[in-house]
Coordinates of C-alpha atoms in Angstrom, one line a residue:
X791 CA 154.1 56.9 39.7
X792 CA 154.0 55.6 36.0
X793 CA 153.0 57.0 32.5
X794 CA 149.6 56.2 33.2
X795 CA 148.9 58.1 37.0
X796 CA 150.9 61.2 34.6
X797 CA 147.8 60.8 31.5
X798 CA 145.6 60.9 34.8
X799 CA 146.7 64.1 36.2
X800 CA 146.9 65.9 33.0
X801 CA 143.1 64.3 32.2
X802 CA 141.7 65.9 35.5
X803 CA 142.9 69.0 35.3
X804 CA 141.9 69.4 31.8
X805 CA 138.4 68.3 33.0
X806 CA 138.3 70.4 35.8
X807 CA 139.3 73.4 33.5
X808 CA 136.1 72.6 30.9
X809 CA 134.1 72.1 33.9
X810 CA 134.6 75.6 35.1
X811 CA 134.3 76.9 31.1
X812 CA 131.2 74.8 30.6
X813 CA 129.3 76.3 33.7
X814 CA 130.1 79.6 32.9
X815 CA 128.8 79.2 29.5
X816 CA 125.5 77.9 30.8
X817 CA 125.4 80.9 33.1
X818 CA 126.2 83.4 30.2
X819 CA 123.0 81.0 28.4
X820 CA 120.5 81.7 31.3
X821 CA 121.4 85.9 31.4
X822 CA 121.6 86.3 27.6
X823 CA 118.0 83.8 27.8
X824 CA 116.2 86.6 30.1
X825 CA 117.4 89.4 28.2
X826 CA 115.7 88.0 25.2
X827 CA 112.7 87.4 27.2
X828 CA 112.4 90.8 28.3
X829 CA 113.1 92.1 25.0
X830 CA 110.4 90.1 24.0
X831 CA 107.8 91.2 26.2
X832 CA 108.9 94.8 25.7
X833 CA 108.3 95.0 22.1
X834 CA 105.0 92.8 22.3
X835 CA 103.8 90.7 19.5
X836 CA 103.0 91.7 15.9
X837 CA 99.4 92.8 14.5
X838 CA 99.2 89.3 12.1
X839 CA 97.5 86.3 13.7
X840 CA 99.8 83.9 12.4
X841 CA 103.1 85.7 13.6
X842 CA 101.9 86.0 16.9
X843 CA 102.0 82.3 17.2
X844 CA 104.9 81.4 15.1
X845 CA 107.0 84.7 17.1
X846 CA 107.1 83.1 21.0
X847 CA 107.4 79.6 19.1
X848 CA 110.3 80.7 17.3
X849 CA 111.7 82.2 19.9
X850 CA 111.5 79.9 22.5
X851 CA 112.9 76.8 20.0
X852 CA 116.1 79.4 19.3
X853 CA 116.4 79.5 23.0
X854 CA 116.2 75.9 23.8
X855 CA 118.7 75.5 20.7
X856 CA 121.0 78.1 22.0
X857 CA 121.2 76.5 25.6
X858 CA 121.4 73.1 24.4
X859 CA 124.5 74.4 22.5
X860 CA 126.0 75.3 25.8
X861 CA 125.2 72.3 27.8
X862 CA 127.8 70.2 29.5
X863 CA 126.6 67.0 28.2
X864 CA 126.5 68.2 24.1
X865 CA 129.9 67.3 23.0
X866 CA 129.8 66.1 19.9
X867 CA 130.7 69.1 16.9
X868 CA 128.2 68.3 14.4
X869 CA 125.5 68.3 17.2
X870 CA 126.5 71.6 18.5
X871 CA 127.0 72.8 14.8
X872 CA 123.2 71.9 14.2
X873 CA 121.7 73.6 17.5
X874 CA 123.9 77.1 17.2
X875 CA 123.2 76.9 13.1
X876 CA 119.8 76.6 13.2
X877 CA 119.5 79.4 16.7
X878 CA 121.2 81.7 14.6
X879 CA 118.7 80.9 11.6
X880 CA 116.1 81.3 13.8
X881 CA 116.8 84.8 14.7
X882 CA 117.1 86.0 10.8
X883 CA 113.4 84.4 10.5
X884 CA 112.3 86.4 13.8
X885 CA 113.8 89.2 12.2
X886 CA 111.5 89.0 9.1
X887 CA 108.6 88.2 10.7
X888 CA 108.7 90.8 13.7
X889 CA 111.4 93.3 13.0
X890 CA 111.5 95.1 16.2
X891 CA 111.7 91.7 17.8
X892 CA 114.8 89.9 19.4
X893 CA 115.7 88.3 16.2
X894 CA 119.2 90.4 15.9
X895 CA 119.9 89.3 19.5
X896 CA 119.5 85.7 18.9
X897 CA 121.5 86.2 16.1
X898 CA 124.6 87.3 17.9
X899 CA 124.1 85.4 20.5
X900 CA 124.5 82.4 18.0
X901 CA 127.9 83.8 16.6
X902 CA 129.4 84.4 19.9
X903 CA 128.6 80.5 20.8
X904 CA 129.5 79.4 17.6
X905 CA 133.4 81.5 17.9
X906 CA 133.3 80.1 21.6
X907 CA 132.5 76.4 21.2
X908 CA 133.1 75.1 17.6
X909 CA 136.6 74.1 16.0
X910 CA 138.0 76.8 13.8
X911 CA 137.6 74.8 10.3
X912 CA 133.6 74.6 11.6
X913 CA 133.5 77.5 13.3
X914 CA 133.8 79.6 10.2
X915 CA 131.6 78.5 7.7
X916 CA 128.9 78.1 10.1
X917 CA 129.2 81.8 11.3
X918 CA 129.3 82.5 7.8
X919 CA 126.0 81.1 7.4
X920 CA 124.5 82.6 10.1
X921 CA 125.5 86.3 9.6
X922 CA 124.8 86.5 6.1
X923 CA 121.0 85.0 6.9
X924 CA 120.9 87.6 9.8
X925 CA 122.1 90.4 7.5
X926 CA 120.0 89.8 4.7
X927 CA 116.7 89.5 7.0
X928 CA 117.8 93.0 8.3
X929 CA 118.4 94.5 5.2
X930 CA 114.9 93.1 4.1
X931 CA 113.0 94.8 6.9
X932 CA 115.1 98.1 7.1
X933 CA 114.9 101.3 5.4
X934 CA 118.5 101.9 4.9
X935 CA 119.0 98.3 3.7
X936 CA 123.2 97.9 3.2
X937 CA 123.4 100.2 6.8
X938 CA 121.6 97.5 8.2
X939 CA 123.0 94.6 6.6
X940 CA 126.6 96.3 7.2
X941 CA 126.3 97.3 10.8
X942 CA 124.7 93.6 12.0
X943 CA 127.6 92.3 10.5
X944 CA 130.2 94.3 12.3
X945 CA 128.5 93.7 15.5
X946 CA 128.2 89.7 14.4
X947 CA 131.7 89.7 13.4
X948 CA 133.3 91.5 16.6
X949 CA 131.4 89.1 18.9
X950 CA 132.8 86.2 16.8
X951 CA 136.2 87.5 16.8
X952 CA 136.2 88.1 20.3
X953 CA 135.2 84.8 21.6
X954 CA 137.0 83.0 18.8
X955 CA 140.0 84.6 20.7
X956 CA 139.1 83.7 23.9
X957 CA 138.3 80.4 22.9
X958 CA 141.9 80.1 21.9
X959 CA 142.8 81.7 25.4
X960 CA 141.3 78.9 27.2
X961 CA 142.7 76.5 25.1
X962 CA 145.9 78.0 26.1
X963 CA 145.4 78.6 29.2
X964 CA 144.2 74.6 29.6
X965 CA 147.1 73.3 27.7
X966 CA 149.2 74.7 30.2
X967 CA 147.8 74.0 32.9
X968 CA 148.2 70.3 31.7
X969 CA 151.9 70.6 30.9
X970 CA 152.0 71.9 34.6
X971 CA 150.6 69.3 36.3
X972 CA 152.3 66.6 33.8
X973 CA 155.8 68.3 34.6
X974 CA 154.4 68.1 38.4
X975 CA 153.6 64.7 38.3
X976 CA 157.1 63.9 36.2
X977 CA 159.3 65.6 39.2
X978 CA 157.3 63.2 41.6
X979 CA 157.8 60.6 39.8
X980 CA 162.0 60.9 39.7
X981 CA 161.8 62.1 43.0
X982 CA 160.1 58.6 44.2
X983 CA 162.2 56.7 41.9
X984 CA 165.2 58.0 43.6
X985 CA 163.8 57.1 46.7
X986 CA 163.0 53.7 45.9
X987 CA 166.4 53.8 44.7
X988 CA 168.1 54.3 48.0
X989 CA 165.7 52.3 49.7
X990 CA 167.2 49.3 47.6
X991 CA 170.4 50.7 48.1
X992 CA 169.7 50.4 52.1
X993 CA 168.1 47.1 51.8
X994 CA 171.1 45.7 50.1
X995 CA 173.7 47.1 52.6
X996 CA 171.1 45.9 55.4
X997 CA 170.8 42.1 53.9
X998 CA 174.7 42.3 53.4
X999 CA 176.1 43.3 56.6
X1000 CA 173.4 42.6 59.9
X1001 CA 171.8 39.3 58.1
X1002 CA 175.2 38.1 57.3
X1003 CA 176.4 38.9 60.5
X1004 CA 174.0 37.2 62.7
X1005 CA 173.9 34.4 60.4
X1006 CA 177.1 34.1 61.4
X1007 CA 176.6 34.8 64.8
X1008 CA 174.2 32.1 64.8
X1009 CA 176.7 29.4 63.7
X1010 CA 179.1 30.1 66.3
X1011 CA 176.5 30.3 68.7
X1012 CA 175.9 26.4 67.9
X1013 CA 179.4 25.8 68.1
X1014 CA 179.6 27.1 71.5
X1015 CA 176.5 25.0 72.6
X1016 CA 177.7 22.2 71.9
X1017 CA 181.0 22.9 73.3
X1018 CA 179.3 23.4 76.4
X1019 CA 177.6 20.2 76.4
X1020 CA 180.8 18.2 75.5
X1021 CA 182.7 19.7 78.2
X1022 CA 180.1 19.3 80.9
X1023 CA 179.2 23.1 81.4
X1024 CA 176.2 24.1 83.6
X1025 CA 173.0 23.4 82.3
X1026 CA 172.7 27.6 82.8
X1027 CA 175.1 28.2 80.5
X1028 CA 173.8 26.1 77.7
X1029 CA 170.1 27.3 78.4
X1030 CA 171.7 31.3 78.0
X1031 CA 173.9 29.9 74.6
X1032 CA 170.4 28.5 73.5
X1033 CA 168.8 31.5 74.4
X1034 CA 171.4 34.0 72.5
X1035 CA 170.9 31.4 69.6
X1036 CA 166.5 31.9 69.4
X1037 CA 167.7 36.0 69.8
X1038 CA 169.8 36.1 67.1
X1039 CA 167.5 33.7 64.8
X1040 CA 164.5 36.4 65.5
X1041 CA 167.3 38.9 64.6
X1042 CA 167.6 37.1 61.0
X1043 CA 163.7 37.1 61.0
X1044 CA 163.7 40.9 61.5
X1045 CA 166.5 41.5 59.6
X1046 CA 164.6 39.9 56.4
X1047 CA 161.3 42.1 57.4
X1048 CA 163.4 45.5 57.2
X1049 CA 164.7 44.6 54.4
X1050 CA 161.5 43.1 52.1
X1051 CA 160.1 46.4 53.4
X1052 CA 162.2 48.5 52.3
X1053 CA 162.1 46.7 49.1
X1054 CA 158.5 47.7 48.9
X1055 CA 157.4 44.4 49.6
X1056 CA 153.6 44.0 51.4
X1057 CA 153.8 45.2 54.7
X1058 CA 152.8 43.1 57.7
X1059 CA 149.5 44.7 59.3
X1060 CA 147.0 44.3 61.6
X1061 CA 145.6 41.0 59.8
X1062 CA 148.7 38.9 60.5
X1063 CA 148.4 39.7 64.8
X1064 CA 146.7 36.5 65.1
X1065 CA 149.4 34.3 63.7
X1066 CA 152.1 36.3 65.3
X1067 CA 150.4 35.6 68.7
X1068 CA 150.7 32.0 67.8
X1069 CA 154.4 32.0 66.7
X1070 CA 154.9 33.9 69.9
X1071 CA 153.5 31.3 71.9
X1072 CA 154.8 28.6 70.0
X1073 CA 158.5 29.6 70.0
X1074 CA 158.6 31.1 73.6
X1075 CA 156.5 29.1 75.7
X1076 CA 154.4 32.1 77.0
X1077 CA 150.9 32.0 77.4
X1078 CA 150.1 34.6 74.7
X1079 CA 146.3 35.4 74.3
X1080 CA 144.3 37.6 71.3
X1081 CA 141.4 39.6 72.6
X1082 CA 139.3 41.4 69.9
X1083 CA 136.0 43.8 70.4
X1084 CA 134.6 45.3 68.0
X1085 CA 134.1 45.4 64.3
X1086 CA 137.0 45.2 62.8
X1087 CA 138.4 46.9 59.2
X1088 CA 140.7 48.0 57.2
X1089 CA 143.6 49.9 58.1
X1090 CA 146.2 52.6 56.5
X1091 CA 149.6 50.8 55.3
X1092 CA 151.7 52.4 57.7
X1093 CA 149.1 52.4 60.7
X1094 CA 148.5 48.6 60.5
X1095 CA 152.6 48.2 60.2
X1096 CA 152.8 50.5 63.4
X1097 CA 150.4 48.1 65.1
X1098 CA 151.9 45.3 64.1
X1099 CA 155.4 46.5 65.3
X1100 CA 154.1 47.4 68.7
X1101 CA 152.7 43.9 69.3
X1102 CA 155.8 42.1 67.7
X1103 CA 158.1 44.1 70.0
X1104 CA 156.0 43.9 73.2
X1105 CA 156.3 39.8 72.7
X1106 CA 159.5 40.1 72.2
X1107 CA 160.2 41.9 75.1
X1108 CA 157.7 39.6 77.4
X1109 CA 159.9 36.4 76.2
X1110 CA 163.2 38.4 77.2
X1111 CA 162.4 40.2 80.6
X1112 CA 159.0 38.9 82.2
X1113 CA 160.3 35.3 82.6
X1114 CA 159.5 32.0 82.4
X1115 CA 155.8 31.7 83.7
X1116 CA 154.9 35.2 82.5
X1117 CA 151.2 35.5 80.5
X1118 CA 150.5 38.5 78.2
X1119 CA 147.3 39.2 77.0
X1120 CA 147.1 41.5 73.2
X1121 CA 143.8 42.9 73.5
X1122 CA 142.5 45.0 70.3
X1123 CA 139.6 47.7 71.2
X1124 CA 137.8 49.1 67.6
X1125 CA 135.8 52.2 68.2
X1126 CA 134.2 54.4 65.3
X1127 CA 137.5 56.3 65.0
X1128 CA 140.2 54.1 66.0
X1129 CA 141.7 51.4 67.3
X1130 CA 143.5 50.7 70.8
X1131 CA 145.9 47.9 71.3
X1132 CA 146.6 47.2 74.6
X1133 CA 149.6 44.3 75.1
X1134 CA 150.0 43.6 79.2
X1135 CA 151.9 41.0 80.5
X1136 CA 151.9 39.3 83.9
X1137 CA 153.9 37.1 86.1
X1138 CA 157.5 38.8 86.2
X1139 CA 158.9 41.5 88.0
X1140 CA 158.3 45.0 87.4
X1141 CA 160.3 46.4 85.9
X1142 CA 161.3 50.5 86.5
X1143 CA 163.2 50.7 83.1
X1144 CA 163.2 48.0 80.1
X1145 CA 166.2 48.0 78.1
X1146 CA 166.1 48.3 74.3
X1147 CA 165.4 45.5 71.9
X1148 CA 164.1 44.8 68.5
X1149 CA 162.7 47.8 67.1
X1150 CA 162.3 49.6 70.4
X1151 CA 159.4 51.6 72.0
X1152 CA 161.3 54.8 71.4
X1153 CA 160.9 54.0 67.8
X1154 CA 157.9 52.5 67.7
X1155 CA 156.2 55.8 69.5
X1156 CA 157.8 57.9 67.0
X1157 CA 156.1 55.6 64.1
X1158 CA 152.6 56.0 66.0
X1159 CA 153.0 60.0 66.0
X1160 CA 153.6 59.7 62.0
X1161 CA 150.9 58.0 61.5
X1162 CA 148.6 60.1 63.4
X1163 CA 148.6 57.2 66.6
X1164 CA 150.0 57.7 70.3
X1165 CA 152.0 54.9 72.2
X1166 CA 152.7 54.8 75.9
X1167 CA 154.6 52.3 78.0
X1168 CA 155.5 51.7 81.7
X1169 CA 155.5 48.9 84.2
X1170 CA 152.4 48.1 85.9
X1171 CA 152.5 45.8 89.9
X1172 CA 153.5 42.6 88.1
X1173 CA 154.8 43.3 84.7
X1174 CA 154.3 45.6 82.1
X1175 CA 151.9 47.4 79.8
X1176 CA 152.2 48.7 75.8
X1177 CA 149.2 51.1 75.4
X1178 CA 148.8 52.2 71.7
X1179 CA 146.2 54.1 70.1
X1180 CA 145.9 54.5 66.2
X1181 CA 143.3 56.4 64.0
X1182 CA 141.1 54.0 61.6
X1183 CA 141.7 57.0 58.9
X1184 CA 145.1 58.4 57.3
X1185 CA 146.2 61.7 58.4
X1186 CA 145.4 63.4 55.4
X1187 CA 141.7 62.0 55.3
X1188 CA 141.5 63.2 59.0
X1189 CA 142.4 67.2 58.0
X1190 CA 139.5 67.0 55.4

């Protein structure tokens, strides 16, 4: 979590905030649109030729200004200053030319857009401009010429007030909403830094004490071989030394895994099973086989590290326990919805309980069920079988 994923969070919910604003603004466009239509066709056209052309022409252009005004993709302040302007000026001419008309409508229509959507130092001038046009055509067309004038605008005035303040509301209400999700995203990010924290604190103590200690373990291990050999031991003896020497080496190896992972370091996944068959075989002698079917993809972090584990540990425990002639096969089964790894080896004796070593299948089984997988084990009539099943998907993106 950095400065960056914190501008990100506060960006999207300030854009899902204007999203929900901006839709119900065109909403509010479409009703106030088919009131003025109706008004419209109630009051019919007037009696001169020429204003029964220029009144629906008129209107309609007012209407298309007045919804442009309130579409999501018109951002920019002089644009929208131009399309509520000139819908508000459209109404006062309406109002001159067909006084019974839905010129007064348009007209406060415009000011409540204009208080709703323009900046204050904009918004005023422009509503300015449009109620004094409004007011003067009404006063023009009316008997009672200041009553007219006064009462459009009050009724101008209170719609721009009012959304003026709401404006400001949702600006408000949007800001904070922002500072929420950035304080959000600021406790997430100490509370991850502090676990990165002890996980370096834990990789140090890790590197410090097991690596040393089998380093260690390792040198007197070499020491005692070739003790043996001076003196004439058994050749069994020696072959057990050198075996305790190859354990405690892979120990090292592991060691330095746990450790660069819990560092943060990239984790080993499902892409590296081919050369860890290979080192297997290599370093143990067992005939060690890769099967794949199916079309292979990525996997999540932590369920390609559970798959890798698995297979790591069911070597391990092949070279230890199935003996000297054993074979294991690490087949890898990909269906649309997961993957099945299936490591079985043959040639030893059954086994009806396999002690504990490396990461061990207790812990491996508990790393499946975290990352949504399932892992059984169990000896089989001449060896033994790892039966792992993990999900292609996170856990998260599987509750969707």
């Amino acid at each position: 979590m950095n400065l960056r994923s914190l501008r990100r969070g506060r960006r999207s919910v300030s854009a899902r905030r204007v999203g929900d604003h901006r839709r119900a603004l065109v909403l509010l466009g479409w009703v106030a649109a088919a009131v003025v239509a109706l008004n419209t066709a109630l009051a019919g056209l007037p009696a001169d030729a020429a204003a029964r052309v220029a009144v629906p022409v008129l209107t309609a252009v007012a209407l298309a200004l007045w919804l442009a005004g309130l579409a999501r993709t018109v951002t920019n302040v002089w644009l929208l200053t131009g399309c509520l302007a000139a819908g508000g000026l459209c109404g006062a001419v309406l109002d001159l030319l067909h006084p019974s008309g839905p010129g007064f409508i348009l007209a406060y229509m415009a000011m409540a857009a204009i208080g709703l959507r323009l900046p204050r130092p904009v918004a005023l001038p422009t509503g300015a401009l449009v109620v004094v046009a409004a007011a003067w055509a009404e006063s023009r067309t009316s008997t009672n010429a200041a009553g007219a004038a006064l009462n459009l605008g009050i009724g101008a005035g209170f719609l721009f007030v009012a959304s003026a303040f709401a404006a400001v509301n949702r600006d408000a209400h949007a800001q904070a909403q922002a500072l929420l999700a950035e304080e959000a995203a600021a406790r997430a990010a100490r509370e991850q830094a502090a676990v990165l924290a002890e996980r370096g604190r834990l990789a140090r103590e890790l590197h410090d004490v097991l690596a040393h200690t089998l380093s260690g373990l390792a040198v007197q291990l070499e020491g005692a071989r070739l003790l043996a050999e001076k003196t004439g031991a058994g050749a069994l003896l020696v072959t057990q030394i050198r075996t305790a020497q190859r354990l405690a080496r892979d120990g090292m190896v592991s060691a330095k895994g746990a450790v660069a992972t819990l560092r943060g370091d990239a984790l080993p996944g499902i892409d590296h099973l081919p050369d860890l068959v290979t080192q297997a075989r290599l370093a143990t002698g067992t005939a060690a086989h890769l099967v794949v079917s199916g079309e292979p993809r990525a996997l999540p972090p932590e369920s390609g590290l559970a798959v890798y584990r698995t297979v790591q540990e069911a070597l391990t425990n092949t070279a230890k326990h199935a003996g000297p002639d054993a074979g294991v096969t690490v087949t890898l089964t990909w269906a649309p919805d997961d993957v099945t790894v299936e490591i079985v080896d043959t040639g030893g004796a059954p086994a009806t309980d396999l002690p504990p070593g490396g990461f061990g299948l207790t812990g491996l089984a508990e790393r499946a069920e975290l990352a949504g997988g399932h892992l059984d084990a169990g000896p089989t009539v001449d060896g033994w079988r790892v039966h792992l099943v993990m999900p292609t998907r996170a856990p998260q993106e599987n509750q969707r």
